[in-house]
Coordinates of C-alpha atoms in Angstrom, one line a residue:
M186 CA 118.0 74.7 121.9
G187 CA 121.3 74.8 123.9
W188 CA 122.2 78.1 122.2
L189 CA 119.4 79.7 124.3
C190 CA 121.0 78.7 127.6
E191 CA 124.6 80.0 127.2
Q192 CA 123.6 82.7 129.7
P193 CA 120.9 82.7 132.4
I194 CA 117.5 83.1 130.8
P195 CA 116.0 86.6 131.6
W196 CA 112.5 85.3 132.2
H197 CA 111.1 88.8 132.6
S198 CA 112.4 89.8 129.2
I199 CA 110.9 86.8 127.4
D200 CA 108.1 87.5 125.0
A201 CA 106.4 86.0 122.0
H202 CA 109.1 87.2 119.6
W203 CA 111.8 85.5 121.7
L204 CA 109.7 82.3 121.8
G205 CA 109.0 82.5 118.1
R206 CA 112.6 82.7 117.2
A207 CA 113.4 79.8 119.6
Y208 CA 110.6 77.8 118.1
Q209 CA 111.7 78.4 114.5
H210 CA 115.3 77.4 115.5
A211 CA 114.0 74.3 117.2
L212 CA 112.2 73.2 114.1
D213 CA 115.3 73.7 112.0
E214 CA 117.8 72.1 114.2
A215 CA 116.3 69.8 116.9
A216 CA 115.0 66.3 116.7
V217 CA 111.7 67.0 118.4
E218 CA 109.1 64.2 118.5
Y219 CA 106.0 65.2 116.6
K220 CA 104.6 64.8 113.2
N221 CA 106.8 65.7 110.2
S222 CA 109.7 66.7 112.5
T223 CA 112.7 66.8 110.2
P224 CA 115.3 69.6 109.6
K225 CA 113.1 70.7 106.7
S226 CA 109.8 70.5 108.4
R227 CA 109.6 74.2 109.2
R228 CA 109.7 75.1 105.5
T229 CA 107.5 72.3 104.3
R230 CA 104.9 73.3 106.8
G231 CA 105.2 77.0 106.0
V232 CA 106.4 78.2 109.4
F233 CA 108.2 81.5 109.3
Y234 CA 108.6 84.0 112.2
T235 CA 106.8 87.4 111.5
P236 CA 109.0 90.4 112.2
L237 CA 107.8 92.8 114.9
A238 CA 107.7 95.8 112.5
L239 CA 105.2 94.0 110.2
V240 CA 103.0 92.9 113.2
T241 CA 103.0 96.5 114.4
H242 CA 102.1 97.8 110.9
L243 CA 99.1 95.5 110.6
L244 CA 97.9 96.6 114.1
D245 CA 98.4 100.2 113.1
Q246 CA 96.1 99.6 110.2
T247 CA 93.4 97.7 112.0
L248 CA 93.3 98.1 115.8
D249 CA 92.9 101.8 116.6
R250 CA 90.7 104.0 118.7
T251 CA 88.1 104.4 116.0
F252 CA 87.7 100.6 115.8
L253 CA 87.3 100.4 119.6
D254 CA 84.7 103.2 119.8
H255 CA 81.7 100.9 119.9
R256 CA 83.4 97.7 121.1
T257 CA 84.0 96.9 124.8
A258 CA 86.5 94.1 124.2
P259 CA 86.7 93.1 120.5
V260 CA 87.0 89.4 119.8
I261 CA 90.4 88.8 118.1
L262 CA 91.5 85.7 116.4
D263 CA 94.7 84.4 114.8
P264 CA 93.8 81.2 112.9
A265 CA 97.5 80.2 112.5
C266 CA 98.8 81.7 115.7
G267 CA 102.2 80.0 116.1
C268 CA 103.9 81.3 119.2
G269 CA 101.4 84.2 119.6
V270 CA 103.3 87.1 118.1
F271 CA 100.2 88.8 116.7
L272 CA 98.1 88.0 119.7
V273 CA 100.6 89.3 122.3
E274 CA 101.0 92.5 120.4
A275 CA 97.2 92.8 120.0
L276 CA 96.9 92.3 123.7
R277 CA 99.4 95.0 124.4
R278 CA 97.7 97.4 122.0
L279 CA 94.3 96.7 123.6
R280 CA 95.7 97.3 127.1
S281 CA 97.2 100.6 125.9
L282 CA 94.1 101.9 124.2
R283 CA 91.6 100.6 126.8
P284 CA 93.3 100.3 130.2
D285 CA 89.9 100.1 131.8
I286 CA 89.2 96.6 130.4
P287 CA 89.9 93.9 133.1
R288 CA 92.6 91.4 132.3
A289 CA 90.1 88.5 132.3
A290 CA 87.9 90.3 129.8
L291 CA 91.0 91.0 127.6
L292 CA 92.0 87.3 127.6
Q293 CA 88.4 86.3 127.0
A294 CA 88.7 88.3 123.7
I295 CA 91.9 86.7 122.5
H296 CA 91.6 83.5 120.5
G297 CA 94.3 81.4 118.6
I298 CA 94.4 78.2 116.7
D299 CA 97.4 76.3 115.5
I300 CA 98.0 72.8 114.1
D301 CA 101.1 72.3 116.2
P302 CA 100.6 71.6 119.9
L303 CA 104.1 72.9 120.8
A304 CA 103.2 76.2 119.2
T305 CA 99.9 76.6 121.1
H306 CA 101.7 75.8 124.4
L307 CA 104.2 78.5 123.6
C308 CA 101.5 80.9 122.6
R309 CA 99.7 80.4 125.9
L310 CA 103.0 80.9 127.7
A311 CA 103.7 84.2 125.8
L312 CA 100.3 85.6 126.7
W313 CA 100.7 84.5 130.3
L314 CA 104.1 86.1 130.5
E315 CA 102.7 89.3 129.0
L316 CA 100.2 89.6 131.8
S317 CA 102.4 88.4 134.6
N318 CA 105.3 90.7 133.6
A319 CA 103.1 93.8 133.2
P320 CA 104.4 96.7 135.3
E321 CA 101.1 97.0 137.2
S322 CA 100.8 93.3 137.9
H323 CA 101.4 92.3 141.6
D324 CA 99.5 89.1 141.3
S325 CA 100.9 85.8 142.5
A326 CA 101.0 82.7 140.3
H327 CA 98.1 81.4 142.4
T328 CA 95.9 84.4 141.5
L329 CA 97.0 84.2 137.8
E330 CA 96.2 80.5 137.5
P331 CA 92.5 81.1 136.4
L332 CA 93.8 83.2 133.6
F333 CA 95.9 80.3 132.4
D334 CA 92.8 78.1 132.4
L335 CA 91.2 80.7 130.2
L336 CA 94.1 80.6 127.8
E337 CA 93.8 76.8 127.7
A338 CA 90.2 77.2 126.4
N339 CA 90.9 80.1 124.0
I340 CA 94.3 79.0 122.4
V341 CA 93.6 75.6 120.9
T342 CA 95.4 73.0 118.8
A343 CA 93.4 72.2 115.7
D344 CA 93.6 72.3 111.9
T345 CA 91.9 75.6 111.1
L346 CA 91.1 74.6 107.5
L347 CA 90.2 70.9 107.9
D348 CA 88.9 70.6 111.4
P349 CA 88.3 74.1 112.9
P350 CA 87.0 74.4 116.5
G351 CA 83.5 75.9 116.7
M352 CA 83.5 79.6 117.5
E353 CA 81.5 82.7 116.8
T354 CA 82.3 85.5 114.4
V355 CA 85.1 87.8 115.3
D356 CA 85.8 91.6 115.2
L357 CA 89.4 91.4 114.2
L358 CA 91.4 88.6 112.5
L359 CA 95.1 88.8 112.3
G360 CA 97.8 86.4 111.1
N361 CA 100.5 85.1 108.9
P362 CA 99.1 81.7 107.6
P363 CA 101.4 79.1 106.1
F364 CA 102.3 79.4 102.4
L365 CA 102.5 76.0 100.8
N366 CA 103.3 75.7 97.1
Q367 CA 101.0 73.2 95.6
V368 CA 103.4 72.4 92.7
A369 CA 106.2 71.1 94.9
S370 CA 105.6 67.6 96.2
S371 CA 107.0 68.3 99.6
T372 CA 104.3 70.9 100.3
A373 CA 101.4 69.7 98.1
R374 CA 98.3 68.5 100.0
S375 CA 97.1 64.9 99.9
R376 CA 94.1 63.7 98.0
A377 CA 92.2 63.1 101.2
D378 CA 92.8 66.6 102.4
T379 CA 91.9 68.0 99.0
A380 CA 88.5 66.2 99.1
R381 CA 87.8 67.5 102.6
L382 CA 88.8 71.0 101.7
R383 CA 86.6 70.9 98.6
E384 CA 83.6 70.0 100.8
R385 CA 84.2 73.1 102.8
F386 CA 85.4 75.7 100.2
G387 CA 83.7 74.4 97.1
D388 CA 84.9 76.2 93.9
S389 CA 87.4 78.3 95.8
L390 CA 89.7 75.3 95.9
R391 CA 91.5 74.8 92.6
P392 CA 94.4 72.4 91.9
Y393 CA 97.1 75.0 92.8
T394 CA 95.3 77.1 95.3
D395 CA 97.7 78.1 98.1
P396 CA 96.3 77.3 101.6
A397 CA 97.0 80.9 102.5
A398 CA 94.2 81.9 100.1
L399 CA 91.8 79.6 101.9
F400 CA 92.8 81.2 105.2
L401 CA 92.0 84.6 103.7
Q402 CA 88.5 83.4 102.6
L403 CA 87.9 81.8 106.0
G404 CA 89.0 85.0 107.7
I405 CA 86.8 87.4 105.8
E406 CA 83.8 85.1 106.2
S407 CA 84.4 85.0 110.0
L408 CA 84.2 88.8 110.4
R409 CA 81.2 90.5 111.9
P410 CA 79.8 93.5 110.0
G411 CA 82.4 96.3 110.4
G412 CA 85.1 93.7 111.4
R413 CA 88.6 94.0 110.1
L414 CA 91.2 91.5 108.8
G415 CA 95.0 92.0 108.6
M416 CA 97.0 89.2 107.0
V417 CA 100.4 88.4 105.6
L418 CA 100.0 86.6 102.2
P419 CA 102.2 85.5 99.3
V420 CA 102.4 88.2 96.7
S421 CA 101.3 85.6 94.1
L422 CA 97.8 85.6 95.6
L423 CA 97.2 89.0 94.0
A424 CA 97.0 87.5 90.5
A425 CA 97.3 83.7 90.7
R426 CA 94.8 82.0 88.4
D427 CA 93.8 79.5 91.1
A428 CA 93.1 82.2 93.6
V429 CA 90.5 84.0 91.5
A430 CA 87.5 82.4 93.2
V431 CA 88.9 83.5 96.6
R432 CA 89.4 87.0 95.3
E433 CA 85.8 87.1 94.1
R434 CA 84.5 86.0 97.5
V435 CA 86.6 88.6 99.3
A436 CA 85.4 91.3 96.9
E437 CA 81.8 90.4 97.5
I438 CA 81.8 91.2 101.2
T439 CA 84.8 93.4 102.1
S440 CA 86.7 96.5 101.0
I441 CA 90.4 96.6 100.9
C442 CA 91.9 99.2 103.2
S443 CA 95.7 99.0 103.0
L444 CA 98.4 97.1 101.2
W445 CA 102.1 96.7 102.1
L446 CA 104.6 95.1 99.6
D447 CA 107.8 93.3 100.6
T448 CA 110.5 94.4 98.2
E449 CA 113.5 93.3 100.3
G450 CA 112.7 89.7 101.3
I451 CA 112.2 90.3 105.1
F452 CA 111.3 86.7 105.6
D453 CA 113.6 83.8 105.8
A454 CA 112.1 82.4 102.6
S455 CA 112.3 82.8 98.9
V456 CA 108.7 84.0 98.6
R457 CA 107.8 87.7 98.4
T458 CA 104.9 88.8 100.6
V459 CA 102.2 91.4 100.9
A460 CA 100.3 92.4 104.0
V461 CA 96.7 93.5 103.4
T462 CA 93.9 94.7 105.5
F463 CA 90.2 94.5 104.7
E464 CA 87.0 95.7 106.4
R465 CA 83.6 94.0 106.1
K466 CA 81.7 96.8 104.5
T467 CA 80.3 97.6 101.1
Q468 CA 81.5 101.2 100.6
T469 CA 85.0 101.7 99.3
S470 CA 87.7 104.1 100.4
P471 CA 91.2 105.1 99.1
L472 CA 93.7 102.3 99.4
R473 CA 96.6 103.1 101.7
R474 CA 99.9 101.7 100.3
F475 CA 103.2 101.0 101.9
V476 CA 106.5 99.4 100.8
G477 CA 109.7 97.9 102.2
S478 CA 111.0 97.1 105.7
G479 CA 110.5 100.7 106.8
M480 CA 106.8 100.5 105.8
A481 CA 107.3 103.7 103.8
P482 CA 103.9 105.2 102.8
K483 CA 103.2 105.7 99.1
P484 CA 100.5 107.5 97.2
E485 CA 97.0 106.2 97.9
H486 CA 95.1 104.4 95.2
A487 CA 91.8 105.9 94.3
A488 CA 88.7 104.2 95.9
A489 CA 87.3 101.6 93.5
P490 CA 85.6 98.2 93.8
L491 CA 88.1 95.3 93.7
D492 CA 88.6 93.7 90.3
S493 CA 88.8 90.0 91.2
T494 CA 90.5 89.1 87.9
S495 CA 93.7 90.6 89.4
W496 CA 94.7 92.7 92.4
G497 CA 98.2 93.1 90.8
P498 CA 97.5 96.7 89.6
L499 CA 97.1 97.8 93.2
A500 CA 100.7 96.8 94.0
A501 CA 102.6 97.0 90.7
P502 CA 103.1 100.8 90.9
L503 CA 105.0 100.3 94.2
V504 CA 107.9 98.9 92.1
G505 CA 107.6 101.5 89.4
V506 CA 105.2 99.9 86.9
P507 CA 103.3 102.8 85.1
E508 CA 99.5 102.7 85.6
M509 CA 97.5 102.2 82.4
H510 CA 93.9 103.0 81.7
F511 CA 92.0 102.0 78.5
R512 CA 88.7 103.0 76.9
T513 CA 88.6 100.2 74.4
T514 CA 86.3 97.2 74.7
Q515 CA 88.0 95.1 71.9
T516 CA 90.6 92.5 73.0
L517 CA 93.3 90.5 71.4
G518 CA 91.3 87.4 72.0
D519 CA 88.5 88.7 69.8
H520 CA 90.8 88.5 66.8
C521 CA 93.4 85.9 67.5
E522 CA 93.8 82.4 68.7
I523 CA 96.2 82.4 71.6
T524 CA 97.4 79.2 73.1
A525 CA 100.2 77.3 74.7
D526 CA 101.0 73.6 74.5
F527 CA 101.1 71.2 77.5
R528 CA 103.7 69.0 79.0
D529 CA 103.1 66.0 76.9
E530 CA 103.7 68.0 73.7
Y531 CA 107.0 69.2 75.3
Y532 CA 108.2 65.7 75.8
A533 CA 107.0 64.6 72.4
I534 CA 109.1 67.3 70.8
A535 CA 112.1 66.8 73.1
R536 CA 112.3 63.0 72.2
A537 CA 112.4 63.8 68.5
I538 CA 115.0 66.6 68.5
S539 CA 118.2 66.3 66.5
E540 CA 120.9 68.7 65.4
A541 CA 120.0 70.3 62.0
E542 CA 123.3 69.3 60.4
N543 CA 122.8 65.7 61.4
S544 CA 119.3 65.4 59.9
N545 CA 120.5 64.2 56.5
T546 CA 118.1 65.3 53.7
Q547 CA 114.8 64.9 55.5
P548 CA 112.8 68.2 55.7
T549 CA 113.0 69.6 59.3
R550 CA 111.2 72.0 61.6
R551 CA 113.3 74.2 63.8
V552 CA 112.6 74.1 67.5
A553 CA 112.2 77.4 69.4
T554 CA 112.6 77.8 73.2
V555 CA 111.7 80.7 75.4
G556 CA 115.4 81.6 75.8
L557 CA 115.7 82.2 72.0
I558 CA 113.0 84.9 72.0
D559 CA 113.8 88.6 72.3
P560 CA 111.7 91.6 71.2
A561 CA 111.3 91.3 67.4
C562 CA 114.1 88.6 67.3
L563 CA 114.2 84.8 67.2
A564 CA 117.9 83.8 67.8
W565 CA 117.7 80.2 66.6
G566 CA 121.2 79.0 65.8
E567 CA 122.8 82.1 67.5
R568 CA 123.2 80.6 70.9
P569 CA 122.9 77.2 72.5
V570 CA 119.8 76.0 74.4
K571 CA 119.1 73.3 76.9
I572 CA 116.2 71.0 76.2
A573 CA 115.5 68.0 78.4
R574 CA 118.9 68.4 80.1
Q575 CA 120.8 68.3 76.8
T576 CA 122.5 71.2 75.0
W577 CA 121.5 71.9 71.4
H578 CA 122.9 74.4 68.9
H579 CA 120.5 73.9 66.0
P580 CA 117.6 71.9 67.4
C581 CA 115.1 70.5 64.9
V582 CA 112.6 67.8 64.4
T583 CA 111.9 65.8 61.2
H584 CA 108.5 66.0 59.6
H585 CA 108.3 62.2 59.4
A586 CA 107.8 61.5 63.1
D587 CA 106.1 58.4 64.3
D588 CA 104.7 59.8 67.5
P589 CA 101.0 60.7 67.1
V590 CA 101.2 63.5 69.6
L591 CA 104.2 65.0 67.7
R592 CA 102.4 64.6 64.3
E593 CA 99.4 66.5 65.7
V594 CA 101.8 69.3 67.0
L595 CA 103.6 69.4 63.6
I596 CA 100.3 70.0 61.8
R597 CA 98.8 72.4 64.3
Q598 CA 101.9 74.7 64.5
A599 CA 102.5 74.7 60.7
R600 CA 101.0 78.2 60.4
P601 CA 102.2 81.8 60.6
K602 CA 102.3 82.8 64.2
L603 CA 103.8 84.9 66.9
L604 CA 106.0 83.3 69.6
I605 CA 105.7 85.0 73.0
A606 CA 108.2 84.5 75.8
T607 CA 107.3 84.1 79.5
Q608 CA 109.2 85.3 82.6
S609 CA 110.7 88.4 81.0
K610 CA 111.0 92.1 82.1
V611 CA 109.0 93.3 79.0
L612 CA 106.7 91.3 76.7
E613 CA 108.9 89.7 74.0
A614 CA 107.3 88.6 70.8
A615 CA 109.0 87.2 67.7
V616 CA 107.5 86.4 64.3
D617 CA 107.4 82.9 62.7
H618 CA 106.3 84.2 59.3
R619 CA 106.3 80.9 57.5
G620 CA 105.2 78.6 60.3
E621 CA 108.5 76.8 60.3
Y622 CA 109.2 76.7 64.0
L623 CA 108.0 74.3 66.7
A624 CA 107.3 76.3 69.8
L625 CA 108.4 74.4 72.9
T626 CA 106.4 74.8 76.2
P627 CA 106.0 77.3 77.8
I628 CA 106.1 79.5 74.7
I629 CA 102.7 81.2 74.0
M630 CA 101.6 81.1 70.4
L631 CA 99.3 83.7 68.7
Y632 CA 97.6 82.8 65.4
P633 CA 95.6 85.7 63.7
K634 CA 92.0 84.9 62.7
E635 CA 91.8 87.1 59.7
D636 CA 89.3 86.9 56.9
P637 CA 90.5 86.0 54.3
P638 CA 93.1 83.7 55.9
E639 CA 95.7 84.8 53.3
T640 CA 96.1 88.0 55.3
N641 CA 97.1 86.2 58.5
A642 CA 100.9 86.6 57.8
D643 CA 100.6 90.3 57.3
A644 CA 98.5 90.6 60.5
L645 CA 101.4 89.2 62.5
W646 CA 103.2 92.5 62.2
R647 CA 100.3 94.4 63.7
Y648 CA 99.8 92.1 66.6
G649 CA 103.6 91.8 67.1
A650 CA 103.8 95.6 67.4
L651 CA 101.2 95.5 70.2
L652 CA 102.8 92.7 72.1
S653 CA 106.2 94.4 71.8
S654 CA 104.8 97.8 72.9
P655 CA 105.5 99.5 76.3
V656 CA 101.8 99.9 76.7
L657 CA 101.0 96.2 76.9
S658 CA 104.2 95.5 78.8
A659 CA 103.0 97.8 81.6
W660 CA 99.5 96.4 81.4
A661 CA 100.7 92.8 81.6
A662 CA 103.3 93.6 84.3
A663 CA 100.4 94.9 86.5
R664 CA 97.9 92.2 85.7
S665 CA 100.3 89.4 86.3
F666 CA 102.1 91.1 89.2
G667 CA 103.5 88.6 91.8
T668 CA 103.1 85.5 89.7
A669 CA 106.6 85.6 88.2
R670 CA 109.9 84.6 89.9
S671 CA 110.8 88.2 90.4
L672 CA 108.7 91.3 91.3
H673 CA 110.2 92.9 88.2
A674 CA 109.3 90.1 85.7
I675 CA 106.2 89.6 83.7
K676 CA 104.6 86.1 83.5
P677 CA 102.0 86.3 80.7
S678 CA 99.6 83.5 80.1
A679 CA 97.5 82.7 77.1
A680 CA 94.4 83.6 79.1
L681 CA 95.9 87.0 80.1
L682 CA 96.9 87.9 76.6
R683 CA 93.4 87.1 75.3
E684 CA 92.2 90.0 77.5
A685 CA 94.8 92.4 76.2
P686 CA 93.1 95.6 75.0
L687 CA 93.3 96.7 71.4
P688 CA 94.1 100.4 70.5
L689 CA 91.5 102.8 69.1
D690 CA 93.8 104.7 66.7
H691 CA 94.3 102.3 63.9
T692 CA 96.4 104.7 61.8
A693 CA 99.0 104.9 64.5
W694 CA 98.7 101.1 65.0
R695 CA 99.6 100.5 61.3
A696 CA 102.5 102.9 61.6
S697 CA 103.7 101.0 64.7
A698 CA 103.4 97.7 62.8
T699 CA 105.6 99.1 59.9
H700 CA 108.3 99.9 62.4
Y701 CA 108.0 96.5 64.2
R702 CA 108.4 94.8 60.8
A703 CA 111.5 96.8 60.2
A704 CA 112.8 95.7 63.6
C705 CA 112.1 92.0 62.8
T706 CA 114.0 92.3 59.4
S707 CA 116.9 94.4 60.6
H708 CA 120.5 93.1 60.4
S709 CA 121.9 94.7 63.5
A710 CA 120.9 95.1 67.2
K711 CA 121.3 98.9 66.8
D712 CA 118.9 99.0 63.9
R713 CA 116.4 96.7 65.6
N714 CA 116.3 98.8 68.7
A715 CA 115.9 102.0 66.8
A716 CA 113.0 100.5 64.9
L717 CA 111.5 99.2 68.1
L718 CA 111.6 102.6 69.7
L719 CA 109.7 104.1 66.7
A720 CA 107.2 101.3 67.0
A721 CA 106.9 102.0 70.8
K722 CA 106.2 105.7 70.2
D723 CA 103.5 105.0 67.6
S724 CA 101.9 102.4 69.9
C725 CA 101.5 105.0 72.6
T726 CA 99.7 107.2 70.1
A727 CA 97.6 104.3 69.1
Y728 CA 96.5 103.7 72.7
Q729 CA 96.0 107.5 73.2
V730 CA 98.5 107.8 76.0
E731 CA 99.1 111.4 76.9
P732 CA 102.5 112.7 75.7
A733 CA 104.0 113.2 79.1
A734 CA 102.8 109.8 80.3
A735 CA 104.1 108.2 77.1
T736 CA 107.6 109.7 77.7
R737 CA 107.7 108.1 81.2
L738 CA 106.2 104.9 79.9
I739 CA 108.8 104.5 77.2
A740 CA 111.7 105.3 79.6
W741 CA 110.4 102.6 81.9
W742 CA 110.2 100.1 79.0
Q743 CA 113.6 100.9 77.7
S744 CA 115.2 100.4 81.1
R745 CA 113.8 96.8 81.1
L746 CA 114.7 95.8 77.6
P747 CA 117.1 92.8 77.4
T748 CA 120.8 93.5 76.7
P749 CA 121.4 93.2 73.0
R750 CA 122.4 89.7 72.0
P751 CA 123.8 88.3 68.7
Q752 CA 121.5 89.2 65.8
S753 CA 119.5 86.4 64.4
A754 CA 118.9 85.9 60.7
P755 CA 116.2 88.4 59.6
A756 CA 112.7 87.2 59.2
P757 CA 111.3 87.1 55.6
K758 CA 109.9 90.3 54.2

C-alpha cells in the first residue's frame, strides 16, 4: 500500500470510500497474511468496491423521512459490510434527517458483518472517523473510546450465510454481497459448505445458486414488518433457473419498490448488476426504475405481484426490449417435445466426427452447431466450425458407431425437428426437415407431437415461424433477461421455450408459416430476409399485436437480426 503514502495522509479526509479503495488495492497487490490471500483472491471472493453514486441511490430509495416517521433510531444492517461504505453513508443520512438522535444511539443502530477481519477493522475505523471528524464533534479520543467499544460489539467478523451472529430483526438492510459463480471452480463452494447451507436454506439452494441470492433471502427474512431492503445483485438473479426458489420466497413476503440497471459496467468486474429495493408488505405499488451511472429515471412499471418465474420483464424494457402481453393459455410445450442434450452426448458426438469427404461410402449424419444456425438458415458446409478444439468444414458422424451413447443419440435425433440457437440477439430457428442432422449441445431441439405423426414435418414450418417471430424474440428476451453473456442477447432454454405462448389467430399463423417456409427454401439472403419480414408481420397479426406496437416491435427485431452470411443449401420443399 505504499502508493497511499506518497504524500502525507490527510486523516481528516479519510472515509469509508478511501478505505474501501485501499482495501481493494491491497487484496489485488499485497501479500497480506490471511486466508485465500493471493493476487486473485479479491475476485474469487467477490470483493468489489461499491461506487458512492450507487450507495447514495439505494439510500435515496430506502432511508427517507417517511421511513423515519415512526422509528426513533432504525436498526440498520449490512450483512457483507466490507469497509463500511453503506453503513457510513447510512449513518450520515441518519444524522442529517434526525440530528436529535444521540451519537451513541446512532451507533447502537448500526450493525455490520463480514467474513474478513481486516474488512471489519476498517469498517469500525471508518465509522469512528465519521463521528470524530464531524463538524460538531469536540470530543477527545478518551470520550470517544466507549463508542469504539460499541463498534466492536456491532461490527463483527463472521460468515453471514454459514455461521451468522445472533441478532434481532432489522428495519433496514443494505449491501453489496459477494457474487460467486458456481460454475467456475475458483469460486464454487465446497461440498461441506453446500451441506451446511442446505440445512439453513433448504430448497432455495440449488446446484448453481449464487450466494448473492441467499443473501437476498436472508435479508428479506430479517426485516421487520414495514422494513426495507436495498441490495446490489448480479443481473442474472432476475431470471436464473437456480434462483427461482429465492424469488418465490421474496415474492411471498415483500413488494419490490425500485430497480436500477447497470448498462455501463460501473464495477471492476465482467458481471452486470442491478440494485433493487423491497419493502416487507403485502400491497404492491408502481415500480420505480432507473438506469446507468447517472441513475436516470425511466417510466414506472405498473403495480403488480412479482412473477417468481422471472423478474426479467421488469428490467428488459430499460434496454429497449418491447413489452409483450398475451391472452392465450396454450403453450408451445403443449404441442411439442422441446429438449437439449447433455455434456456426455456432446463428447460422444465429438469423438466420432469426421470430415464428410473422408467418410468413404458409409452413410453419414451431418453435425450442426449453434454457430451454423441463423433465422430460417442452417449453414452446414458454408463456414467452418470448431468442435472439441478442432476445426471442421463438413462435420459428420457415421451411422455405424460403436458408442452406445452415440447410438442412442443417432436414433433419438433421426426425426424431423427444429434446431434453435442459444446466445443470440433474436431467436434463431432452422428446420431439419428429414432428421438428417445431429444437433450438438447446447442446441435446443423441437419435435412436433402431431396426430397423425406424418404431419410432423409440415408442422415444423408453423412452429419455426413462431420461434423466428419478433413476438417470441421480445418475449424470450424479457423472460431470460440477464442470463446471457450480454444484456442484449437472448439465452433460451428448453424449459423457457415450453412456456412460449401460442397465437390465437390461426389463419394469420398459417400465413406466417407459409412465408417462413419460403425463407427456409430461398436461394439468397435478400429473398430469405424478405420472406422473414412477411412472416414477422403475419406473426404479429396472429398474436393480435396492435398495428402501432407491431411496427415498433418489427423495427426492434430487424435491428437485431444477424448480418447476412453465405446462403446455405435450401431445405427440401
